[in-house]
Short mmCIF file of C-alpha atoms and ligand atoms in Angstrom, two decimals:
data_model
loop_
_atom_site.label_atom_id
_atom_site.label_comp_id
_atom_site.label_asym_id
_atom_site.label_seq_id
_atom_site.Cartn_x
_atom_site.Cartn_y
_atom_site.Cartn_z
CA MET A 1 -54.40 161.89 49.39
CA ILE A 2 -52.78 161.34 46.04
CA PRO A 3 -49.92 163.77 45.41
CA PRO A 4 -50.04 166.24 42.51
CA SER A 5 -48.42 165.25 39.18
CA PHE A 6 -44.75 165.88 38.64
CA GLU A 7 -41.95 165.01 36.25
CA TYR A 8 -39.57 162.42 37.76
CA LEU A 9 -35.87 162.77 36.96
CA THR A 10 -33.06 160.38 37.85
CA PRO A 11 -29.61 161.92 37.34
CA SER A 12 -26.70 159.51 37.78
CA ASN A 13 -24.17 162.00 39.11
CA ILE A 14 -24.11 165.21 41.13
CA SER A 15 -23.22 167.54 38.28
CA ASP A 16 -26.19 166.30 36.23
CA ALA A 17 -28.42 166.81 39.27
CA VAL A 18 -27.10 170.36 39.71
CA ALA A 19 -27.69 171.05 36.01
CA LEU A 20 -31.30 169.89 36.40
CA LEU A 21 -31.73 172.19 39.42
CA GLN A 22 -30.39 175.09 37.36
CA LYS A 23 -32.68 174.27 34.45
CA HIS A 24 -35.89 173.97 36.44
CA GLY A 25 -35.24 176.55 39.16
CA ASP A 26 -37.82 176.83 41.92
CA GLU A 27 -40.10 174.34 40.15
CA ALA A 28 -37.73 171.51 41.06
CA LYS A 29 -37.00 169.74 44.31
CA ILE A 30 -34.45 167.12 45.28
CA LEU A 31 -36.01 163.82 46.37
CA ALA A 32 -33.90 161.99 48.96
CA GLY A 33 -35.79 159.55 51.22
CA GLY A 34 -39.03 161.41 50.53
CA HIS A 35 -40.26 161.06 54.10
CA SER A 36 -40.72 164.78 54.61
CA LEU A 37 -41.39 165.68 50.98
CA ILE A 38 -43.97 163.03 50.04
CA PRO A 39 -46.18 163.72 53.09
CA ALA A 40 -45.91 167.45 52.25
CA MET A 41 -46.90 166.75 48.62
CA ARG A 42 -49.86 164.64 49.72
CA LEU A 43 -51.07 167.60 51.78
CA ARG A 44 -50.35 170.01 48.87
CA LEU A 45 -47.91 171.88 51.11
CA ALA A 46 -45.39 171.32 48.31
CA GLU A 47 -46.24 171.01 44.61
CA PRO A 48 -42.94 170.73 42.76
CA GLY A 49 -43.23 170.25 39.00
CA TYR A 50 -40.01 168.24 38.93
CA LEU A 51 -38.58 165.77 41.42
CA ILE A 52 -34.90 165.04 41.07
CA ASP A 53 -34.28 161.68 42.74
CA ILE A 54 -30.67 161.54 43.95
CA SER A 55 -30.88 158.01 45.37
CA GLY A 56 -29.36 156.59 42.17
CA ILE A 57 -26.21 158.72 42.53
CA GLY A 58 -23.51 156.49 43.97
CA GLY A 59 -21.12 157.53 46.71
CA LEU A 60 -23.44 159.61 48.89
CA ASP A 61 -24.10 156.90 51.47
CA TYR A 62 -21.20 156.46 53.90
CA ILE A 63 -20.07 157.02 57.49
CA GLN A 64 -16.29 157.48 57.72
CA GLU A 65 -13.96 158.83 60.32
CA GLU A 66 -10.73 160.29 58.96
CA SER A 67 -8.31 163.10 59.76
CA GLY A 68 -10.14 164.25 62.83
CA GLN A 69 -13.60 164.30 61.27
CA LEU A 70 -16.63 162.10 61.00
CA ARG A 71 -17.98 162.38 57.47
CA ILE A 72 -21.53 161.34 56.78
CA GLY A 73 -22.79 161.14 53.19
CA ALA A 74 -26.02 163.08 52.70
CA MET A 75 -27.95 159.96 51.58
CA THR A 76 -27.04 157.93 54.68
CA CYS A 77 -30.28 156.80 56.30
CA GLU A 78 -31.03 157.02 60.01
CA ALA A 79 -30.99 153.22 60.34
CA ALA A 80 -27.40 153.18 59.07
CA LEU A 81 -26.41 155.63 61.83
CA GLU A 82 -28.00 153.36 64.42
CA GLU A 83 -26.18 150.33 63.04
CA SER A 84 -22.79 152.03 62.62
CA GLU A 85 -20.05 150.81 64.94
CA ILE A 86 -18.23 154.16 64.90
CA VAL A 87 -21.44 155.97 65.86
CA GLN A 88 -22.24 153.41 68.57
CA SER A 89 -18.79 153.63 70.12
CA LYS A 90 -17.88 157.32 69.79
CA TYR A 91 -20.95 159.43 69.05
CA PRO A 92 -23.61 158.77 71.71
CA LEU A 93 -25.38 162.02 70.84
CA LEU A 94 -25.81 160.93 67.21
CA LEU A 95 -26.92 157.46 68.28
CA ASP A 96 -29.48 158.85 70.75
CA THR A 97 -30.81 161.17 68.06
CA ALA A 98 -31.15 158.54 65.34
CA LYS A 99 -33.01 156.25 67.73
CA MET A 100 -35.49 158.99 68.64
CA ILE A 101 -36.36 159.90 65.05
CA ALA A 102 -39.69 158.54 63.84
CA ASP A 103 -39.87 154.72 63.86
CA PRO A 104 -37.77 151.88 62.41
CA SER A 105 -39.47 151.77 58.99
CA VAL A 106 -39.25 155.55 58.51
CA ARG A 107 -35.59 155.39 59.58
CA ASN A 108 -34.93 152.95 56.73
CA MET A 109 -35.79 155.70 54.23
CA ALA A 110 -35.20 159.05 55.97
CA THR A 111 -31.76 160.48 55.23
CA VAL A 112 -29.52 162.63 57.42
CA GLY A 113 -29.01 165.08 54.55
CA GLY A 114 -32.76 165.40 54.04
CA ASN A 115 -33.31 165.91 57.73
CA LEU A 116 -31.08 169.01 57.60
CA ALA A 117 -31.97 170.25 54.10
CA HIS A 118 -35.68 170.27 54.92
CA GLY A 119 -35.00 173.17 57.32
CA ASP A 120 -37.74 172.03 59.69
CA PRO A 121 -37.08 173.24 63.26
CA ALA A 122 -39.05 170.19 64.46
CA ASN A 123 -36.49 167.81 62.98
CA ASP A 124 -34.00 166.34 65.42
CA HIS A 125 -30.65 166.44 63.62
CA PRO A 126 -30.37 170.24 63.36
CA ALA A 127 -30.00 170.71 67.14
CA THR A 128 -27.69 167.71 67.33
CA MET A 129 -25.46 169.16 64.63
CA LEU A 130 -25.41 172.51 66.48
CA ALA A 131 -24.22 170.73 69.62
CA LEU A 132 -21.59 168.81 67.64
CA ARG A 133 -20.47 172.00 65.84
CA ALA A 134 -20.83 170.28 62.48
CA SER A 135 -20.64 171.76 59.03
CA VAL A 136 -22.27 170.70 55.79
CA VAL A 137 -20.85 170.52 52.30
CA ALA A 138 -22.90 171.97 49.46
CA GLU A 139 -22.17 171.31 45.81
CA GLY A 140 -23.37 173.69 43.10
CA PRO A 141 -22.44 174.87 39.62
CA ASN A 142 -19.30 176.58 40.93
CA GLY A 143 -18.01 173.62 42.91
CA THR A 144 -18.30 172.87 46.60
CA ARG A 145 -18.37 175.01 49.71
CA GLU A 146 -18.50 174.20 53.41
CA ILE A 147 -21.20 175.89 55.49
CA LYS A 148 -21.01 176.09 59.29
CA ILE A 149 -24.13 174.67 60.87
CA ASP A 150 -24.68 177.95 62.77
CA ASP A 151 -25.12 179.66 59.39
CA PHE A 152 -27.25 176.91 57.83
CA PHE A 153 -30.69 177.69 59.26
CA PRO A 154 -31.28 181.42 58.68
CA ASP A 155 -35.06 181.29 58.98
CA PHE A 156 -38.19 179.13 59.36
CA PHE A 157 -38.05 176.23 56.85
CA THR A 158 -35.14 177.99 55.13
CA THR A 159 -31.57 176.83 54.71
CA ALA A 160 -28.42 178.45 53.40
CA LEU A 161 -28.48 176.15 50.34
CA ALA A 162 -28.86 178.04 47.07
CA GLU A 163 -31.59 176.85 44.70
CA ASP A 164 -29.03 175.02 42.59
CA GLU A 165 -27.00 173.46 45.40
CA ILE A 166 -27.09 169.92 46.76
CA LEU A 167 -26.07 168.98 50.26
CA THR A 168 -23.52 166.19 49.83
CA GLU A 169 -21.85 165.65 53.19
CA ILE A 170 -22.03 166.42 56.89
CA ARG A 171 -18.71 166.91 58.74
CA ILE A 172 -18.44 166.52 62.49
CA PRO A 173 -15.20 167.18 64.40
CA SER A 174 -14.10 163.95 66.11
CA PRO A 175 -14.58 164.29 69.86
CA PRO A 176 -11.43 164.50 72.01
CA SER A 177 -10.95 161.91 74.77
CA ALA A 178 -13.24 162.20 77.79
CA SER A 179 -16.15 163.37 75.65
CA GLY A 180 -19.81 162.62 76.12
CA GLY A 181 -23.10 163.61 74.58
CA ALA A 182 -26.81 162.95 74.87
CA TYR A 183 -30.09 163.75 73.16
CA LEU A 184 -33.18 163.95 75.33
CA LYS A 185 -36.56 164.39 73.68
CA ILE A 186 -40.09 164.55 74.99
CA GLU A 187 -42.59 163.29 72.42
CA ARG A 188 -46.30 162.59 72.82
CA LYS A 189 -45.84 159.12 71.38
CA VAL A 190 -43.15 157.15 69.57
CA GLY A 191 -42.54 158.63 66.12
CA ASP A 192 -43.83 162.09 66.94
CA TYR A 193 -41.85 165.27 66.55
CA ALA A 194 -40.48 166.75 69.76
CA ALA A 195 -42.57 168.82 72.16
CA ALA A 196 -39.05 169.92 73.02
CA ALA A 197 -35.65 168.26 72.89
CA VAL A 198 -32.11 169.12 73.95
CA ALA A 199 -28.82 167.99 72.40
CA CYS A 200 -25.62 168.20 74.45
CA GLN A 201 -22.01 167.45 73.51
CA LEU A 202 -19.10 168.18 75.84
CA ASN A 203 -15.63 167.14 76.90
CA ILE A 204 -13.95 167.41 80.27
CA ASP A 205 -10.36 167.90 81.43
CA SER A 206 -8.49 165.76 83.95
CA SER A 207 -10.06 167.64 86.88
CA GLY A 208 -13.56 167.02 85.53
CA SER A 209 -14.17 170.61 84.39
CA ILE A 210 -16.00 171.17 81.12
CA GLU A 211 -13.56 172.23 78.39
CA ASN A 212 -16.04 172.66 75.56
CA ILE A 213 -19.77 172.29 75.39
CA GLY A 214 -22.41 172.54 72.67
CA LEU A 215 -26.13 172.75 73.39
CA GLY A 216 -28.85 172.65 70.72
CA LEU A 217 -32.63 172.98 71.15
CA THR A 218 -35.27 171.30 68.95
CA ASN A 219 -38.72 172.64 68.06
CA VAL A 220 -38.79 175.57 70.46
CA GLY A 221 -38.44 178.34 67.91
CA SER A 222 -38.72 179.11 64.21
CA THR A 223 -35.21 177.70 63.72
CA PRO A 224 -33.09 175.24 65.70
CA ILE A 225 -31.51 177.20 68.56
CA ARG A 226 -28.04 177.20 70.11
CA ALA A 227 -28.34 177.70 73.87
CA SER A 228 -25.32 179.97 73.89
CA SER A 229 -25.79 181.62 77.29
CA ALA A 230 -25.84 178.23 78.99
CA GLU A 231 -22.78 177.16 76.97
CA GLU A 232 -20.88 180.29 78.11
CA LEU A 233 -21.86 179.75 81.73
CA LEU A 234 -20.56 176.17 81.78
CA LYS A 235 -17.33 176.53 79.81
CA GLY A 236 -14.36 175.88 82.09
CA LYS A 237 -16.59 174.95 85.03
CA LYS A 238 -17.31 171.85 87.04
CA PRO A 239 -21.01 172.46 87.57
CA ASP A 240 -22.80 171.75 90.85
CA GLU A 241 -26.58 171.41 91.10
CA ASN A 242 -27.04 175.18 91.40
CA MET A 243 -25.06 175.88 88.27
CA LEU A 244 -26.93 173.17 86.35
CA ALA A 245 -30.21 174.76 87.42
CA GLU A 246 -28.94 178.11 86.20
CA ALA A 247 -27.91 176.53 82.88
CA GLY A 248 -31.43 175.10 82.52
CA ARG A 249 -32.94 178.53 83.19
CA LEU A 250 -30.65 180.19 80.64
CA ALA A 251 -31.45 177.61 77.97
CA ALA A 252 -35.17 178.05 78.60
CA ALA A 253 -34.71 181.82 78.26
CA ASP A 254 -32.91 181.30 74.92
CA SER A 255 -35.82 179.25 73.59
CA GLU A 256 -38.77 180.88 71.80
CA PRO A 257 -41.52 178.24 71.85
CA MET A 258 -45.03 178.79 70.57
CA GLU A 259 -48.16 177.21 71.90
CA ASP A 260 -49.46 174.38 69.69
CA LEU A 261 -51.02 170.95 70.02
CA ARG A 262 -47.88 169.73 71.80
CA GLY A 263 -48.30 172.16 74.68
CA SER A 264 -48.17 175.74 75.89
CA ALA A 265 -45.11 177.93 75.56
CA GLU A 266 -44.66 177.82 79.34
CA TYR A 267 -44.71 174.02 79.37
CA LYS A 268 -42.14 173.84 76.59
CA ARG A 269 -39.84 176.29 78.39
CA ALA A 270 -40.09 174.10 81.47
CA LEU A 271 -39.18 171.09 79.34
CA VAL A 272 -36.13 172.86 77.92
CA ASN A 273 -35.05 173.82 81.45
CA GLU A 274 -35.30 170.27 82.79
CA LEU A 275 -34.01 168.45 79.68
CA THR A 276 -30.98 170.74 79.50
CA GLN A 277 -29.97 169.80 83.04
CA ARG A 278 -30.53 166.10 82.44
CA ALA A 279 -28.70 166.11 79.09
CA ILE A 280 -25.67 167.82 80.65
CA LYS A 281 -25.61 165.35 83.56
CA LEU A 282 -25.86 162.35 81.27
CA SER A 283 -23.16 163.77 78.98
CA LEU A 284 -20.87 164.33 81.98
CA GLN A 285 -21.41 160.72 83.10
CA ARG A 286 -20.66 159.47 79.63
CA ALA A 287 -17.55 161.65 79.41
CA GLU A 288 -16.29 160.23 82.74
CA GLY A 289 -17.04 156.73 81.45
CA SER A 290 -15.06 157.27 78.25
CA ARG A 291 -11.79 158.22 79.96
CA MET B 1 -48.62 163.62 33.24
CA SER B 2 -45.28 161.92 33.46
CA LYS B 3 -45.20 158.17 32.75
CA HIS B 4 -42.39 155.79 33.52
CA THR B 5 -41.75 152.13 32.88
CA VAL B 6 -40.73 150.36 36.06
CA SER B 7 -39.38 146.87 36.58
CA ILE B 8 -39.83 145.61 40.12
CA ASP B 9 -39.21 142.17 41.55
CA ILE B 10 -42.38 141.44 43.51
CA ASN B 11 -42.21 138.34 45.67
CA GLY B 12 -39.72 136.75 43.28
CA THR B 13 -41.42 137.65 40.00
CA THR B 14 -40.30 140.62 37.91
CA VAL B 15 -43.18 142.87 36.97
CA THR B 16 -42.75 145.51 34.26
CA LYS B 17 -45.41 148.20 33.93
CA GLU B 18 -45.90 151.81 32.93
CA VAL B 19 -46.95 154.00 35.87
CA ASP B 20 -47.60 157.67 36.60
CA SER B 21 -44.69 159.20 38.47
CA ARG B 22 -47.07 160.16 41.26
CA MET B 23 -48.46 156.68 41.83
CA LEU B 24 -47.70 155.61 45.39
CA LEU B 25 -46.20 152.16 45.76
CA VAL B 26 -49.07 150.98 47.96
CA HIS B 27 -51.55 151.87 45.21
CA PHE B 28 -49.41 150.05 42.64
CA ILE B 29 -49.40 146.94 44.81
CA ARG B 30 -53.10 147.02 45.64
CA GLU B 31 -54.63 148.38 42.44
CA GLU B 32 -52.25 147.49 39.61
CA LEU B 33 -51.16 144.11 40.98
CA GLN B 34 -54.42 143.37 42.81
CA MET B 35 -52.48 142.23 45.86
CA THR B 36 -54.66 143.55 48.64
CA GLY B 37 -52.81 142.07 51.62
CA THR B 38 -50.90 145.35 51.99
CA HIS B 39 -53.28 147.76 53.74
CA ILE B 40 -53.79 151.52 53.92
CA GLY B 41 -54.62 152.68 57.42
CA CYS B 42 -53.76 156.36 57.59
CA ASP B 43 -52.86 159.29 55.41
CA THR B 44 -49.98 160.42 57.53
CA SER B 45 -47.22 157.76 57.26
CA SER B 46 -47.94 156.83 60.87
CA CYS B 47 -49.73 153.48 61.14
CA GLY B 48 -47.52 150.96 59.36
CA ALA B 49 -50.44 148.96 57.87
CA CYS B 50 -48.77 149.42 54.47
CA THR B 51 -45.36 148.07 55.55
CA ILE B 52 -43.51 145.97 52.97
CA LEU B 53 -39.89 144.94 52.53
CA MET B 54 -37.87 146.78 49.88
CA ASN B 55 -34.45 145.22 49.33
CA GLY B 56 -34.99 143.45 52.65
CA ARG B 57 -35.76 146.58 54.67
CA SER B 58 -39.19 147.45 56.06
CA VAL B 59 -40.66 150.60 54.52
CA LYS B 60 -44.04 152.30 54.50
CA SER B 61 -45.31 151.80 50.95
CA CYS B 62 -47.75 154.74 51.28
CA THR B 63 -44.75 157.07 51.53
CA LEU B 64 -42.88 155.91 48.44
CA TYR B 65 -43.49 156.55 44.78
CA THR B 66 -43.59 153.41 42.67
CA VAL B 67 -40.79 154.85 40.53
CA GLN B 68 -38.53 154.83 43.61
CA ALA B 69 -38.84 151.03 43.71
CA ASN B 70 -37.70 150.64 40.10
CA GLY B 71 -35.02 147.95 39.88
CA LYS B 72 -35.53 146.89 43.48
CA SER B 73 -37.04 143.83 45.08
CA VAL B 74 -40.25 144.10 47.03
CA LYS B 75 -41.75 141.55 49.38
CA THR B 76 -45.35 141.72 50.54
CA ILE B 77 -47.36 139.53 52.89
CA GLU B 78 -48.38 137.43 49.88
CA GLY B 79 -44.73 136.41 49.49
CA MET B 80 -44.29 135.12 53.05
CA GLU B 81 -45.68 131.60 52.82
CA GLU B 82 -43.44 129.10 51.10
CA GLY B 83 -44.68 126.05 49.24
CA GLY B 84 -48.03 126.14 51.02
CA ALA B 85 -46.44 126.35 54.49
CA LEU B 86 -47.05 129.45 56.60
CA HIS B 87 -44.04 131.55 57.53
CA PRO B 88 -43.21 131.14 61.24
CA LEU B 89 -44.46 134.69 61.81
CA GLN B 90 -47.81 133.91 60.20
CA GLU B 91 -47.99 130.74 62.27
CA GLY B 92 -47.10 132.71 65.40
CA PHE B 93 -49.91 135.23 64.88
CA HIS B 94 -52.29 132.30 64.41
CA GLU B 95 -51.08 130.29 67.41
CA GLU B 96 -50.77 133.20 69.83
CA HIS B 97 -53.94 135.04 68.75
CA GLY B 98 -51.83 137.97 67.59
CA LEU B 99 -54.76 139.54 65.76
CA GLN B 100 -58.37 140.50 66.16
CA CYS B 101 -59.62 142.43 63.12
CA GLY B 102 -56.36 141.68 61.31
CA PHE B 103 -56.01 145.06 59.66
CA CYS B 104 -52.56 145.76 61.12
CA THR B 105 -51.32 142.18 60.76
CA PRO B 106 -49.66 142.20 57.32
CA GLY B 107 -47.68 145.31 58.23
CA MET B 108 -46.76 143.89 61.64
CA ILE B 109 -45.51 140.70 60.02
CA MET B 110 -43.41 142.48 57.40
CA ARG B 111 -41.88 144.76 60.04
CA ALA B 112 -41.20 141.79 62.34
CA ALA B 113 -39.59 139.92 59.44
CA GLU B 114 -36.84 142.54 59.17
CA LEU B 115 -36.53 142.76 62.95
CA LEU B 116 -35.90 139.00 63.27
CA GLU B 117 -33.56 139.00 60.31
CA LYS B 118 -31.32 141.53 62.10
CA ASN B 119 -31.94 140.36 65.65
CA PRO B 120 -32.98 136.69 65.75
CA ASN B 121 -33.44 136.63 69.52
CA PRO B 122 -34.94 139.98 70.55
CA SER B 123 -35.98 140.87 74.09
CA GLU B 124 -39.56 141.97 74.71
CA GLU B 125 -38.37 145.55 74.88
CA GLU B 126 -36.55 145.22 71.55
CA ILE B 127 -39.69 143.79 69.97
CA ARG B 128 -41.82 146.64 71.32
CA TRP B 129 -39.38 149.29 70.01
CA GLY B 130 -39.08 147.29 66.80
CA ILE B 131 -42.82 147.51 66.05
CA SER B 132 -43.19 151.06 67.35
CA GLY B 133 -44.10 152.34 63.89
CA ASN B 134 -46.98 149.88 63.54
CA LEU B 135 -50.26 150.69 65.25
CA CYS B 136 -52.86 148.15 66.34
CA ARG B 137 -56.27 149.38 67.42
CA CYS B 138 -57.50 146.03 68.74
CA THR B 139 -55.09 143.78 70.56
CA GLY B 140 -53.17 145.91 73.05
CA TYR B 141 -49.98 144.42 71.54
CA VAL B 142 -49.46 141.71 74.19
CA ASN B 143 -50.27 138.85 71.84
CA ILE B 144 -48.47 140.50 68.96
CA VAL B 145 -45.31 140.43 71.06
CA LYS B 146 -45.97 136.76 71.89
CA ALA B 147 -46.52 135.96 68.22
CA ILE B 148 -43.15 137.46 67.32
CA GLN B 149 -41.49 135.60 70.20
CA TYR B 150 -43.08 132.37 68.93
CA ALA B 151 -41.65 132.99 65.47
CA ALA B 152 -38.22 133.89 66.85
CA GLU B 153 -38.05 130.60 68.75
CA LYS B 154 -39.24 128.55 65.83
CA MET B 155 -36.87 130.19 63.38
CA GLN B 156 -33.92 129.69 65.71
CA LYS B 157 -34.78 126.01 66.12
CA GLU B 158 -35.06 125.64 62.37
CA ALA B 159 -31.72 127.37 61.88
CA ALA B 160 -30.00 125.15 64.47
C1 FAD C 301 -44.17 159.33 60.37
C2 FAD C 301 -42.95 160.19 60.33
C3 FAD C 301 -42.36 160.58 61.53
C4 FAD C 301 -41.22 161.37 61.54
N1 FAD C 301 -40.68 161.71 62.74
C5 FAD C 301 -39.53 162.44 62.75
C6 FAD C 301 -38.90 162.76 63.98
O1 FAD C 301 -39.35 162.38 65.06
N2 FAD C 301 -37.77 163.52 63.94
C7 FAD C 301 -37.22 163.93 62.77
O2 FAD C 301 -36.18 164.59 62.80
N3 FAD C 301 -37.78 163.64 61.59
C8 FAD C 301 -38.93 162.90 61.55
N4 FAD C 301 -39.50 162.59 60.36
C9 FAD C 301 -38.92 163.16 59.14
C10 FAD C 301 -37.93 162.23 58.52
O3 FAD C 301 -36.80 162.09 59.34
C11 FAD C 301 -37.60 162.80 57.14
O4 FAD C 301 -37.43 161.74 56.30
C12 FAD C 301 -36.41 163.70 57.04
O5 FAD C 301 -36.65 164.86 57.78
C13 FAD C 301 -36.15 164.12 55.61
O6 FAD C 301 -35.30 163.22 55.01
P1 FAD C 301 -35.65 162.58 53.62
O7 FAD C 301 -34.45 161.87 53.16
O8 FAD C 301 -36.89 161.80 53.73
O9 FAD C 301 -35.84 163.89 52.71
P2 FAD C 301 -36.91 164.26 51.62
O10 FAD C 301 -38.28 164.18 52.16
O11 FAD C 301 -36.61 163.54 50.37
O12 FAD C 301 -36.51 165.80 51.41
C14 FAD C 301 -36.82 166.80 52.36
C15 FAD C 301 -36.44 168.18 51.80
O13 FAD C 301 -35.04 168.34 51.74
C16 FAD C 301 -34.58 168.50 50.41
N5 FAD C 301 -33.39 167.66 50.27
C17 FAD C 301 -33.26 166.37 50.69
N6 FAD C 301 -32.00 165.94 50.51
C18 FAD C 301 -31.32 166.98 49.97
C19 FAD C 301 -29.97 167.14 49.57
N7 FAD C 301 -29.06 166.16 49.71
N8 FAD C 301 -29.59 168.34 49.06
C20 FAD C 301 -30.50 169.35 48.92
N9 FAD C 301 -31.79 169.25 49.31
C21 FAD C 301 -32.20 168.08 49.81
C22 FAD C 301 -35.73 168.07 49.52
O14 FAD C 301 -35.74 168.75 48.30
C23 FAD C 301 -36.93 168.42 50.38
O15 FAD C 301 -37.24 169.77 50.26
C24 FAD C 301 -40.65 161.79 60.31
C25 FAD C 301 -41.22 161.40 59.10
C26 FAD C 301 -42.36 160.61 59.10
C27 FAD C 301 -42.95 160.21 57.79
S1 FES C 302 -50.95 153.63 55.48
FE1 FES C 302 -48.81 153.79 55.36
S2 FES C 302 -48.29 154.30 57.38
FE2 FES C 302 -50.46 154.28 57.48
S1 FES C 303 -55.85 143.45 65.00
FE1 FES C 303 -57.16 145.09 64.54
S2 FES C 303 -55.73 146.68 64.21
FE2 FES C 303 -54.48 145.14 64.95
#
């Protein structure tokens, strides 16, 4: 289908883009990679009168590690995450996630900022960013503010961004030594959204006990979900099979899946249970391997 | 309706035209430029029949507005042959019977072009993941993989 008509605007810096958002209010939308927005426009799920293309604004496409943080520019595409040496060597959870998103051509356009700003609980980065305890930087008319990822997804397809704010950066605390992470996703076919997926990030102490752990769940609720009961259970522990099974059960209980074409609610809970256990095991192995 | 003048380098020639902001790049290529090698296979950004290279990277031209390509370089299947000689990928699809109806072929070739540019000697698994956003309803992919392997070998020999 051919999308509805719109006015196309190309600001060359962030403050001009913010001014355009203020001027056009809820009639305007930011266009990043367009790989969520254009399909939605073709289906008339979105009919913005104005598209503000931010791809011409320089300096929003970078992956940098400095002063204990990984900083990712909002316009960084998924393919750039996959190709990044820092991501490959230190952020296995991010690498796993990027590789599981859509397909290589989509990953050339789809941006990390757009993946979060879309507010879609089916997208993969939200759960990953929960597990990594990331925060995002939003820039609006009154300057910038940092928003914790736990506060970023208040509701279904809703984010904490104000109408006149632009997401400019994602900040991830650099993992301490002996860290590991993994993203495990069940999809019906390559390029599909998750039937369910689990993101895990953890680090272990010298005895092998888990010091800190983050667990995020994809597409099993109206928002991305932190599996906090499983996190609490595992903190400070060196889990055996029984404890892993209990963590899986707790994560499944924290999920709120709905039946749809990807499966029944019961099936998705079972996926969360199993994927949680596997993601923790793989993360533990990777943490041991990174000592 | 909002109109914009775009300048796009298409297969080495700069084209300047006025387009509606909502015109999808695949429609610009097929209808404005009359280059019908780039196909439309789905309405859901899923099939990859419309794959082209934009600034050297494979993208689905059904999921881009023409205005987003302004100032960029675009390569389509029509730009692959050079001086009357088939590109090694085109030759590979011919030699290894990498097509039946041929509908997916232009997209497969454009996607494989970026894959081989980044990874000149891919394993079978890397090829299969590499073309995972391109669907073929006919071949079962076996000969498509062989066609890409054929091209990889030929291009490496030529480079040596
Ligand atoms: C075939 C296909 C398969 C896909 N499969 C997956 C998948 O498996 N997993 C997955 O996670 N995603 C998947 N996606 C979605 C893809 O990753 C999207 O591109 C991504 O979710 C959105 O990024 P974008 O840059 O394309 O954003 P756009 O589509 O440009 O924007 C999306 C929304 O976010 C807003 N926005 C974007 N950037 C900003 C910003 N910096 N500040 C404020 N607002 C902003 C826009 O206004 C819009 O409302 C798929 C897409 C396609 C087409
Ligand atoms: S026509 Fe573009 S992906 Fe199918
Ligand atoms: S050859 Fe017919 S779709 Fe691939």
